mmCIF file of C-alpha atoms and ligand atoms in Angstrom:
data_model
loop_
_atom_site.group_PDB
_atom_site.id
_atom_site.type_symbol
_atom_site.label_atom_id
_atom_site.label_comp_id
_atom_site.label_asym_id
_atom_site.label_seq_id
_atom_site.Cartn_x
_atom_site.Cartn_y
_atom_site.Cartn_z
ATOM 1 C CA MET A 1 -22.146 -8.098 -11.082
ATOM 2 C CA SER A 2 -20.221 -4.981 -12.106
ATOM 3 C CA LYS A 3 -17.868 -5.182 -15.102
ATOM 4 C CA ILE A 4 -15.055 -3.513 -13.192
ATOM 5 C CA GLY A 5 -13.414 -3.831 -9.794
ATOM 6 C CA VAL A 6 -11.021 -1.808 -7.662
ATOM 7 C CA ILE A 7 -7.803 -2.760 -5.868
ATOM 8 C CA PHE A 8 -6.611 -0.422 -3.128
ATOM 9 C CA ASP A 9 -3.077 -0.135 -1.847
ATOM 10 C CA LEU A 10 -3.123 0.537 1.907
ATOM 11 C CA ASP A 11 -0.219 2.655 3.171
ATOM 12 C CA GLY A 12 -0.299 6.086 1.509
ATOM 13 C CA VAL A 13 -3.758 5.621 -0.020
ATOM 14 C CA ILE A 14 -6.128 4.667 2.821
ATOM 15 C CA VAL A 15 -3.933 5.411 5.854
ATOM 16 C CA ASP A 16 -0.540 7.019 6.407
ATOM 17 C CA THR A 17 1.434 4.273 8.122
ATOM 18 C CA ALA A 18 4.692 5.507 6.509
ATOM 19 C CA LYS A 19 5.174 7.801 9.519
ATOM 20 C CA TYR A 20 5.133 4.790 11.860
ATOM 21 C CA HIS A 21 7.431 2.770 9.596
ATOM 22 C CA PHE A 22 9.770 5.788 9.710
ATOM 23 C CA LEU A 23 9.820 5.903 13.515
ATOM 24 C CA ALA A 24 10.483 2.164 13.778
ATOM 25 C CA TRP A 25 13.221 2.104 11.076
ATOM 26 C CA LYS A 26 14.809 5.204 12.644
ATOM 27 C CA ASN A 27 14.936 3.479 16.035
ATOM 28 C CA LEU A 28 16.746 0.582 14.390
ATOM 29 C CA ALA A 29 19.190 2.901 12.582
ATOM 30 C CA ASP A 30 19.873 4.701 15.888
ATOM 31 C CA GLU A 31 20.638 1.348 17.482
ATOM 32 C CA LEU A 32 23.001 0.487 14.618
ATOM 33 C CA GLY A 33 24.616 3.940 14.848
ATOM 34 C CA PHE A 34 23.759 5.804 11.634
ATOM 35 C CA GLU A 35 21.373 8.524 10.519
ATOM 36 C CA PHE A 36 18.088 7.611 8.852
ATOM 37 C CA THR A 37 16.159 10.581 7.461
ATOM 38 C CA GLU A 38 12.613 11.141 6.152
ATOM 39 C CA ALA A 39 14.145 11.341 2.649
ATOM 40 C CA HIS A 40 15.573 7.840 3.184
ATOM 41 C CA ASN A 41 12.115 6.695 4.318
ATOM 42 C CA GLU A 42 10.674 7.719 0.937
ATOM 43 C CA LEU A 43 12.769 4.946 -0.637
ATOM 44 C CA LEU A 44 10.901 2.341 1.420
ATOM 45 C CA LYS A 45 7.343 3.241 0.372
ATOM 46 C CA GLY A 46 5.553 0.235 -1.101
ATOM 47 C CA ILE A 47 8.680 -1.901 -0.629
ATOM 48 C CA SER A 48 8.487 -5.203 1.311
ATOM 49 C CA ARG A 49 9.815 -5.418 4.870
ATOM 50 C CA VAL A 50 12.764 -7.644 3.936
ATOM 51 C CA HIS A 51 13.814 -5.438 1.024
ATOM 52 C CA SER A 52 13.358 -2.329 3.211
ATOM 53 C CA LEU A 53 15.916 -3.718 5.681
ATOM 54 C CA GLU A 54 18.382 -4.330 2.820
ATOM 55 C CA ILE A 55 17.985 -0.690 1.683
ATOM 56 C CA LEU A 56 18.380 0.556 5.275
ATOM 57 C CA LEU A 57 21.557 -1.486 5.810
ATOM 58 C CA ASN A 58 22.948 -0.158 2.504
ATOM 59 C CA ILE A 59 22.349 3.399 3.707
ATOM 60 C CA GLY A 60 24.295 2.611 6.892
ATOM 61 C CA ARG A 61 26.910 0.586 4.952
ATOM 62 C CA ILE A 62 26.362 -2.266 7.347
ATOM 63 C CA SER A 63 26.483 -5.955 6.555
ATOM 64 C CA LEU A 64 24.856 -8.472 8.891
ATOM 65 C CA SER A 65 24.435 -12.245 9.145
ATOM 66 C CA GLU A 66 21.075 -13.711 8.112
ATOM 67 C CA ASP A 67 20.310 -14.497 11.772
ATOM 68 C CA LYS A 68 20.876 -10.911 12.844
ATOM 69 C CA LYS A 69 18.759 -9.634 9.941
ATOM 70 C CA GLN A 70 15.891 -11.874 11.061
ATOM 71 C CA ASN A 71 16.208 -10.580 14.635
ATOM 72 C CA TYR A 72 16.142 -6.960 13.482
ATOM 73 C CA LEU A 73 13.141 -7.611 11.199
ATOM 74 C CA THR A 74 11.277 -9.022 14.192
ATOM 75 C CA SER A 75 12.234 -6.197 16.562
ATOM 76 C CA LYS A 76 11.441 -3.503 13.961
ATOM 77 C CA ASN A 77 7.995 -5.009 13.435
ATOM 78 C CA GLU A 78 7.326 -5.251 17.179
ATOM 79 C CA ASP A 79 8.243 -1.586 17.503
ATOM 80 C CA TYR A 80 6.008 -0.685 14.503
ATOM 81 C CA LEU A 81 3.081 -2.642 15.987
ATOM 82 C CA ASN A 82 3.214 -0.504 19.138
ATOM 83 C CA TYR A 83 2.208 2.444 16.940
ATOM 84 C CA ILE A 84 -0.337 0.464 14.888
ATOM 85 C CA ASN A 85 -2.091 -0.786 18.015
ATOM 86 C CA LYS A 86 -2.854 2.829 18.939
ATOM 87 C CA MET A 87 -4.431 3.655 15.537
ATOM 88 C CA GLY A 88 -8.140 4.413 15.204
ATOM 89 C CA PRO A 89 -10.665 5.400 12.507
ATOM 90 C CA GLU A 90 -9.587 9.062 12.786
ATOM 91 C CA GLU A 91 -6.464 8.036 10.846
ATOM 92 C CA ILE A 92 -8.373 7.064 7.703
ATOM 93 C CA LEU A 93 -7.179 9.440 4.970
ATOM 94 C CA PRO A 94 -9.711 12.004 3.671
ATOM 95 C CA GLY A 95 -11.979 10.853 0.860
ATOM 96 C CA THR A 96 -11.609 7.122 1.572
ATOM 97 C CA GLU A 97 -15.009 6.417 3.091
ATOM 98 C CA LYS A 98 -16.857 8.572 0.554
ATOM 99 C CA LEU A 99 -15.107 6.693 -2.262
ATOM 100 C CA LEU A 100 -16.006 3.315 -0.737
ATOM 101 C CA ASP A 101 -19.637 4.518 -0.423
ATOM 102 C CA THR A 102 -19.623 5.477 -4.117
ATOM 103 C CA LEU A 103 -18.263 2.043 -5.068
ATOM 104 C CA ASP A 104 -20.894 0.334 -2.900
ATOM 105 C CA SER A 105 -23.664 2.358 -4.516
ATOM 106 C CA LEU A 106 -22.381 1.410 -7.992
ATOM 107 C CA ASN A 107 -22.095 -2.247 -6.940
ATOM 108 C CA ILE A 108 -18.366 -2.205 -7.719
ATOM 109 C CA LYS A 109 -16.406 -4.671 -5.593
ATOM 110 C CA TYR A 110 -13.063 -3.756 -4.043
ATOM 111 C CA VAL A 111 -10.177 -5.652 -2.474
ATOM 112 C CA LEU A 112 -6.952 -4.632 -0.801
ATOM 113 C CA GLY A 113 -3.589 -5.130 -2.562
ATOM 114 C CA SER A 114 -0.881 -4.217 -0.053
ATOM 115 C CA ALA A 115 2.749 -5.210 0.524
ATOM 116 C CA SER A 116 2.155 -5.102 4.273
ATOM 117 C CA LYS A 117 1.973 -8.278 6.333
ATOM 118 C CA ASN A 118 0.098 -6.195 8.924
ATOM 119 C CA ALA A 119 -2.665 -5.112 6.535
ATOM 120 C CA PRO A 120 -5.595 -6.985 8.191
ATOM 121 C CA LEU A 121 -4.643 -5.595 11.618
ATOM 122 C CA ILE A 122 -4.367 -2.032 10.275
ATOM 123 C CA LEU A 123 -7.783 -2.267 8.555
ATOM 124 C CA LYS A 124 -9.264 -3.679 11.769
ATOM 125 C CA GLN A 125 -7.791 -0.819 13.818
ATOM 126 C CA VAL A 126 -9.482 1.763 11.573
ATOM 127 C CA ASN A 127 -12.771 -0.210 11.339
ATOM 128 C CA LEU A 128 -12.529 -0.859 7.602
ATOM 129 C CA LEU A 129 -11.783 -4.603 7.584
ATOM 130 C CA GLU A 130 -15.392 -5.683 7.043
ATOM 131 C CA ARG A 131 -15.867 -3.414 4.033
ATOM 132 C CA PHE A 132 -13.382 -5.176 1.747
ATOM 133 C CA THR A 133 -14.425 -8.230 -0.288
ATOM 134 C CA ASP A 134 -10.972 -9.710 0.256
ATOM 135 C CA ILE A 135 -7.447 -8.860 1.368
ATOM 136 C CA VAL A 136 -4.291 -9.596 -0.618
ATOM 137 C CA ASP A 137 -1.252 -8.656 1.445
ATOM 138 C CA GLY A 138 2.401 -9.408 2.071
ATOM 139 C CA ASN A 139 1.446 -12.813 3.481
ATOM 140 C CA SER A 140 -0.214 -13.912 0.228
ATOM 141 C CA VAL A 141 2.587 -13.190 -2.242
ATOM 142 C CA SER A 142 5.964 -14.700 -3.062
ATOM 143 C CA LYS A 143 7.114 -11.708 -5.140
ATOM 144 C CA ALA A 144 6.929 -8.104 -3.931
ATOM 145 C CA LYS A 145 5.865 -5.007 -5.936
ATOM 146 C CA PRO A 146 6.909 -4.008 -8.648
ATOM 147 C CA ASP A 147 6.076 -7.627 -9.474
ATOM 148 C CA PRO A 148 2.366 -7.690 -10.430
ATOM 149 C CA GLU A 149 1.584 -10.805 -8.338
ATOM 150 C CA VAL A 150 -0.300 -8.992 -5.550
ATOM 151 C CA PHE A 151 -2.653 -7.304 -8.020
ATOM 152 C CA LEU A 152 -3.103 -10.388 -10.214
ATOM 153 C CA ILE A 153 -4.243 -12.323 -7.144
ATOM 154 C CA GLY A 154 -6.530 -9.341 -6.416
ATOM 155 C CA SER A 155 -8.149 -9.631 -9.866
ATOM 156 C CA LYS A 156 -8.772 -13.342 -9.233
ATOM 157 C CA LYS A 157 -10.460 -12.488 -5.910
ATOM 158 C CA LEU A 158 -12.629 -10.022 -7.826
ATOM 159 C CA ASN A 159 -13.264 -12.652 -10.484
ATOM 160 C CA LEU A 160 -12.332 -10.135 -13.175
ATOM 161 C CA LEU A 161 -9.790 -9.914 -15.983
ATOM 162 C CA PRO A 162 -6.801 -7.686 -15.071
ATOM 163 C CA GLU A 163 -7.803 -5.030 -17.625
ATOM 164 C CA LYS A 164 -11.106 -4.609 -15.755
ATOM 165 C CA CYS A 165 -9.325 -3.695 -12.502
ATOM 166 C CA ILE A 166 -8.518 -0.163 -11.348
ATOM 167 C CA VAL A 167 -5.588 0.125 -8.921
ATOM 168 C CA PHE A 168 -5.129 3.043 -6.507
ATOM 169 C CA GLU A 169 -1.431 3.314 -5.555
ATOM 170 C CA ASP A 170 0.882 5.866 -3.943
ATOM 171 C CA ALA A 171 4.254 4.206 -4.668
ATOM 172 C CA ILE A 172 6.295 3.999 -7.879
ATOM 173 C CA ALA A 173 6.773 0.247 -7.339
ATOM 174 C CA GLY A 174 2.993 -0.174 -6.985
ATOM 175 C CA VAL A 175 2.159 1.818 -10.128
ATOM 176 C CA GLU A 176 4.715 -0.293 -12.024
ATOM 177 C CA ALA A 177 3.135 -3.467 -10.653
ATOM 178 C CA ALA A 178 -0.350 -2.341 -11.760
ATOM 179 C CA ASN A 179 0.929 -1.420 -15.229
ATOM 180 C CA LYS A 180 2.730 -4.763 -15.582
ATOM 181 C CA ALA A 181 -0.506 -6.495 -14.584
ATOM 182 C CA ASN A 182 -2.234 -4.663 -17.477
ATOM 183 C CA MET A 183 -4.563 -2.864 -15.063
ATOM 184 C CA ILE A 184 -5.742 0.761 -14.984
ATOM 185 C CA SER A 185 -3.307 2.541 -12.638
ATOM 186 C CA VAL A 186 -4.310 5.565 -10.593
ATOM 187 C CA GLY A 187 -1.407 7.352 -8.886
ATOM 188 C CA ILE A 188 -2.281 8.959 -5.552
ATOM 189 C CA GLY A 189 0.273 11.608 -4.626
ATOM 190 C CA ASP A 190 2.867 13.600 -6.527
ATOM 191 C CA LYS A 191 2.112 13.548 -10.271
ATOM 192 C CA ASN A 192 5.770 13.887 -11.253
ATOM 193 C CA THR A 193 6.842 10.987 -9.063
ATOM 194 C CA LEU A 194 3.953 8.804 -10.275
ATOM 195 C CA HIS A 195 4.098 9.905 -13.924
ATOM 196 C CA LYS A 196 3.789 6.304 -15.164
ATOM 197 C CA ALA A 197 0.230 6.064 -13.810
ATOM 198 C CA ASN A 198 -2.708 6.219 -16.256
ATOM 199 C CA TYR A 199 -4.454 8.792 -14.019
ATOM 200 C CA ASN A 200 -3.129 11.056 -11.237
ATOM 201 C CA PHE A 201 -4.744 12.644 -8.193
ATOM 202 C CA ASN A 202 -3.191 14.212 -5.107
ATOM 203 C CA ASN A 203 -5.476 12.244 -2.782
ATOM 204 C CA LEU A 204 -8.774 10.360 -2.759
ATOM 205 C CA THR A 205 -10.882 13.517 -2.208
ATOM 206 C CA GLU A 206 -10.000 14.516 -5.779
ATOM 207 C CA ILE A 207 -11.549 11.465 -7.458
ATOM 208 C CA PRO A 208 -14.573 12.823 -9.370
ATOM 209 C CA GLU A 209 -18.013 11.306 -8.588
ATOM 210 C CA ASN A 210 -18.299 10.141 -12.206
ATOM 211 C CA PHE A 211 -14.765 8.681 -12.418
ATOM 212 C CA PHE A 212 -15.986 5.083 -12.771
ATOM 213 C CA GLU A 213 -18.707 5.781 -15.364
ATOM 214 C CA GLU A 214 -16.243 5.790 -18.264
ATOM 215 C CA PHE A 215 -15.087 2.268 -17.339
ATOM 216 C CA LEU A 216 -18.603 0.965 -16.660
ATOM 217 C CA SER A 217 -19.823 2.106 -20.070
ATOM 218 C CA LYS A 218 -16.925 0.417 -21.960
ATOM 219 C CA LYS A 219 -17.730 -2.938 -23.528
HETATM 220 P P1 B16 B 301 4.988 -4.543 6.799
HETATM 221 P P2 B16 B 301 1.569 -0.720 1.091
HETATM 222 C C1 B16 B 301 3.850 -1.181 2.422
HETATM 223 O O1 B16 B 301 2.469 -0.975 2.433
HETATM 224 C C2 B16 B 301 4.559 0.063 2.924
HETATM 225 O O2 B16 B 301 4.368 1.136 2.018
HETATM 226 C C3 B16 B 301 6.039 -0.216 3.036
HETATM 227 O O3 B16 B 301 6.712 0.920 3.529
HETATM 228 C C4 B16 B 301 6.245 -1.417 3.962
HETATM 229 O O4 B16 B 301 7.637 -1.733 4.064
HETATM 230 C C5 B16 B 301 5.475 -2.611 3.426
HETATM 231 O O5 B16 B 301 4.108 -2.279 3.316
HETATM 232 C C6 B16 B 301 5.612 -3.837 4.321
HETATM 233 O O6 B16 B 301 4.945 -3.581 5.521
HETATM 234 O O7 B16 B 301 6.321 -4.374 7.460
HETATM 235 O O8 B16 B 301 3.825 -4.074 7.635
HETATM 236 O O9 B16 B 301 4.781 -5.971 6.296
HETATM 237 O O10 B16 B 301 1.887 0.658 0.645
HETATM 238 O O11 B16 B 301 1.904 -1.800 0.069
HETATM 239 O O12 B16 B 301 0.166 -0.862 1.625
HETATM 240 MG MG1 MG B 302 1.463 2.395 -0.495
#
């Protein structure tokens, strides 16, 4: 077995579901009567669904009963799923499949480490579900990113120590979670935003072929 393993975030690394989250949150904000912009949506990247609603309600300066919050969480997700159910493999972000092929050829195992409770469905929609050794998602954790729980469970699924795991993440909260877990963090996206990551690339097409060699050769 390989000495290292990889944990992939989903939204923003493998697929861009942020655009669908945006449409669904915006519909909710419209219903509640305030403006929700793409800049606001940036604040929700990598953040759990429940916490996202809290941030959204803060933006609108709205306070709701717990019952109402639960109803809105359900209706937002139903709305979001209408978009997800139309997704197909053409929505896989560039470089993903080539990177997975490289990992397969090096015998490096990989799991998913996502905040999304819809992660298995999204992977199924884009025909990637079978490729992952395991899925750790929003249903498996009690603490959301930036807590390291999701990635620490991922390392257990890989049967590896945290320091032997490489995490690909597009969100600040996710990079923080990987760093707290004592893993190797790779920021995918804006280098300035993700400056706490150990390595930075704009997207997965930029990962060099020999990127993993350095880690495989370490004792
Ligand atoms: P759901 P990731 C995250 O996915 C998204 O970035 C974030 O915007 C979303 O609120 C969260 O999943 C929960 O998603 O409503 O589907 O459970 O980046 O951790 O893969
Ligand atoms: Mg993400």
